[in-house]
Amino acid sequence: MRIATWNVNGLRARMDFIIHWLKSRAPDVVGLQELKLSEEDFPHDDFRALGYHAVVHAEKSWNGVAVLSRTPAEAETRGLPGREDDGARLLRVRVAGLHFATVYCPNGKTLDHPDFPRKLAWFDALRDYLAGVRGDAASVIGGDFNIVPAALDAWQGDAADGSIFCTAEERARYRSITDLGLTDLYRHLYPNEQKFSWWDYRGGAFHRGMGLRIDLLLGTPAVVSRVRSVEIDREYRKKKEGNIASDHAPVFADLD
DNA sequence: ATGACGCCTTCCAGGCGA
């Protein structure tokens, strides 16, 4: 079974790209983030034509998450409890024998911006929420975490320590989540590799290797024991057939 | 030092992203 996460940076703008990717990679379950459209504008029919069901938690213009799946999914949680005012950023479903959550974690903007403490509070609420469902054995949470887990995951390495995405406060929140028994599937399989999932559109960052690894798939031990490979699909960060890519690459994992 | 690119929106300059 192939599970995936992808921040698409605008579903409507990315539709041709997403269809190309679904046909090429044939994932079974996909968490999408940054849909940037109203739920009534979600193109269910286009996905059905490709054999995918969709559960959507979205809002006009900003944020928005969804789960695509080959077999129908049942929604478990729409929105992070207590933090609904921060936007449509969490959706958890039951699908294919898994509990599968997709998250678009807040950005925080800058260390001195009011969004930064809101980001930390959002992660505290995420930890509390995940602690409440930790009894679910086969569980995945994937998404755009907007935290760089470790120096290895930033193109600047430890020179980025202390800057936004790389502060001790953010990394402590990330650790509070992994401390619940959730493991970064990519880092588990490849402890010393440096691959990125996001590159700035500006300044040729992609071709200069100036990226971050912020798009993650975390799993409980029952999932970790099944994971055989994880790929950060940088082919789909490139312009393809005249279409512009998201600034994030898809990430997918193959499970037994 | 700054902006750089691309998305969104009561249509178009401005907010936002990471």
CSV table of C-alpha atoms in Angstrom, one decimal, chain A residues 2-123:
chain,number,residue,atom,x,y,z
A,2,ARG,CA,1.3,3.4,-0.9
A,3,ILE,CA,0.5,6.4,1.3
A,4,ALA,CA,1.4,10.0,0.5
A,5,THR,CA,1.4,13.6,1.6
A,6,TRP,CA,1.5,16.7,-0.7
A,7,ASN,CA,1.1,20.4,-0.1
A,8,VAL,CA,-0.2,21.4,-3.5
A,9,ASN,CA,-0.3,25.2,-3.1
A,10,GLY,CA,-3.7,25.7,-4.6
A,11,LEU,CA,-5.7,22.7,-5.8
A,12,ARG,CA,-7.3,24.4,-8.8
A,13,ALA,CA,-4.0,25.7,-10.1
A,14,ARG,CA,-2.4,22.3,-9.6
A,15,MET,CA,-5.1,20.0,-11.0
A,16,ASP,CA,-3.3,18.9,-14.2
A,17,PHE,CA,-0.2,18.3,-12.1
A,18,ILE,CA,-2.0,16.3,-9.5
A,19,ILE,CA,-3.8,14.1,-12.1
A,20,HIS,CA,-0.4,13.4,-13.8
A,21,TRP,CA,1.1,12.4,-10.5
A,22,LEU,CA,-1.8,10.2,-9.5
A,23,LYS,CA,-1.6,8.3,-12.7
A,24,SER,CA,2.2,8.0,-12.5
A,25,ARG,CA,2.6,7.0,-8.8
A,26,ALA,CA,-0.8,5.3,-8.2
A,27,PRO,CA,-0.9,6.0,-4.5
A,28,ASP,CA,-3.7,4.4,-2.4
A,29,VAL,CA,-4.1,7.1,0.2
A,30,VAL,CA,-3.0,10.8,-0.2
A,31,GLY,CA,-3.2,13.6,2.3
A,32,LEU,CA,-3.4,17.0,0.5
A,33,GLN,CA,-2.8,20.4,2.0
A,34,GLU,CA,-3.2,24.1,1.0
A,35,LEU,CA,-6.2,23.5,-1.2
A,36,LYS,CA,-7.2,27.2,-1.2
A,37,LEU,CA,-10.8,26.6,-2.3
A,38,SER,CA,-14.2,26.3,-0.8
A,39,GLU,CA,-15.5,22.8,-0.1
A,40,GLU,CA,-18.3,23.3,-2.8
A,41,ASP,CA,-15.6,24.0,-5.4
A,42,PHE,CA,-13.8,20.7,-4.7
A,43,PRO,CA,-13.7,18.7,-8.0
A,44,HIS,CA,-14.9,15.4,-6.7
A,45,ASP,CA,-15.9,14.2,-10.1
A,46,ASP,CA,-12.4,14.7,-11.6
A,47,PHE,CA,-11.0,12.5,-8.8
A,48,ARG,CA,-13.8,9.9,-9.1
A,49,ALA,CA,-12.9,9.5,-12.8
A,50,LEU,CA,-9.4,8.5,-11.7
A,51,GLY,CA,-10.7,6.1,-9.1
A,52,TYR,CA,-10.3,8.2,-6.0
A,53,HIS,CA,-12.8,9.1,-3.3
A,54,ALA,CA,-12.2,12.3,-1.4
A,55,VAL,CA,-12.9,13.6,2.1
A,56,VAL,CA,-12.5,17.4,2.3
A,57,HIS,CA,-12.1,19.9,5.1
A,58,ALA,CA,-11.6,23.3,3.4
A,59,GLU,CA,-12.4,27.0,3.3
A,60,LYS,CA,-12.4,29.8,0.7
A,61,SER,CA,-9.0,31.2,-0.3
A,62,TRP,CA,-6.7,29.7,2.3
A,63,ASN,CA,-5.6,26.5,4.0
A,64,GLY,CA,-7.7,23.4,3.4
A,65,VAL,CA,-6.9,19.7,3.6
A,66,ALA,CA,-8.3,16.5,2.0
A,67,VAL,CA,-7.7,12.8,1.8
A,68,LEU,CA,-7.9,11.0,-1.5
A,69,SER,CA,-8.3,7.2,-1.3
A,70,ARG,CA,-9.0,4.2,-3.6
A,71,THR,CA,-11.5,2.8,-1.1
A,72,PRO,CA,-14.0,5.1,0.6
A,73,ALA,CA,-12.8,6.9,3.8
A,74,GLU,CA,-14.8,7.7,6.8
A,75,ALA,CA,-14.2,11.1,8.4
A,76,GLU,CA,-13.2,11.0,12.1
A,77,THR,CA,-12.2,14.5,12.9
A,78,ARG,CA,-12.6,17.8,10.9
A,79,GLY,CA,-10.5,20.6,12.3
A,80,LEU,CA,-8.1,20.6,15.2
A,81,PRO,CA,-10.3,20.7,18.3
A,82,GLY,CA,-10.0,24.1,20.1
A,83,ARG,CA,-8.1,25.7,17.2
A,84,GLU,CA,-10.8,25.9,14.5
A,85,ASP,CA,-10.2,29.7,14.3
A,86,ASP,CA,-6.7,29.0,12.9
A,87,GLY,CA,-8.2,27.7,9.7
A,88,ALA,CA,-9.0,24.3,8.0
A,89,ARG,CA,-5.8,22.5,8.9
A,90,LEU,CA,-6.5,19.0,10.1
A,91,LEU,CA,-8.6,16.1,8.8
A,92,ARG,CA,-8.4,12.6,10.2
A,93,VAL,CA,-10.1,9.7,8.5
A,94,ARG,CA,-10.4,5.9,8.8
A,95,VAL,CA,-9.3,4.3,5.6
A,96,ALA,CA,-7.7,1.1,4.4
A,97,GLY,CA,-7.2,-0.2,7.9
A,98,LEU,CA,-5.5,3.0,9.0
A,99,HIS,CA,-6.3,6.1,11.0
A,100,PHE,CA,-4.9,8.7,8.6
A,101,ALA,CA,-4.5,12.4,9.5
A,102,THR,CA,-3.5,15.1,7.1
A,103,VAL,CA,-2.3,18.4,8.6
A,104,TYR,CA,-1.3,21.8,7.4
A,105,CYS,CA,0.5,23.3,10.4
A,106,PRO,CA,0.7,27.0,10.8
A,107,ASN,CA,3.6,28.9,9.4
A,108,GLY,CA,4.3,31.4,12.2
A,109,LYS,CA,5.6,34.1,9.8
A,110,THR,CA,8.4,35.5,12.0
A,111,LEU,CA,9.6,35.1,15.5
A,112,ASP,CA,8.2,38.5,16.5
A,113,HIS,CA,4.8,38.1,14.8
A,114,PRO,CA,1.6,37.3,16.7
A,115,ASP,CA,1.3,34.2,14.5
A,116,PHE,CA,4.3,32.7,16.1
A,117,PRO,CA,2.9,32.1,19.6
A,118,ARG,CA,-0.3,31.0,17.8
A,119,LYS,CA,1.7,28.4,16.0
A,120,LEU,CA,3.2,27.1,19.2
A,121,ALA,CA,-0.3,26.9,20.8
A,122,TRP,CA,-1.6,25.1,17.7
A,123,PHE,CA,1.1,22.4,18.1
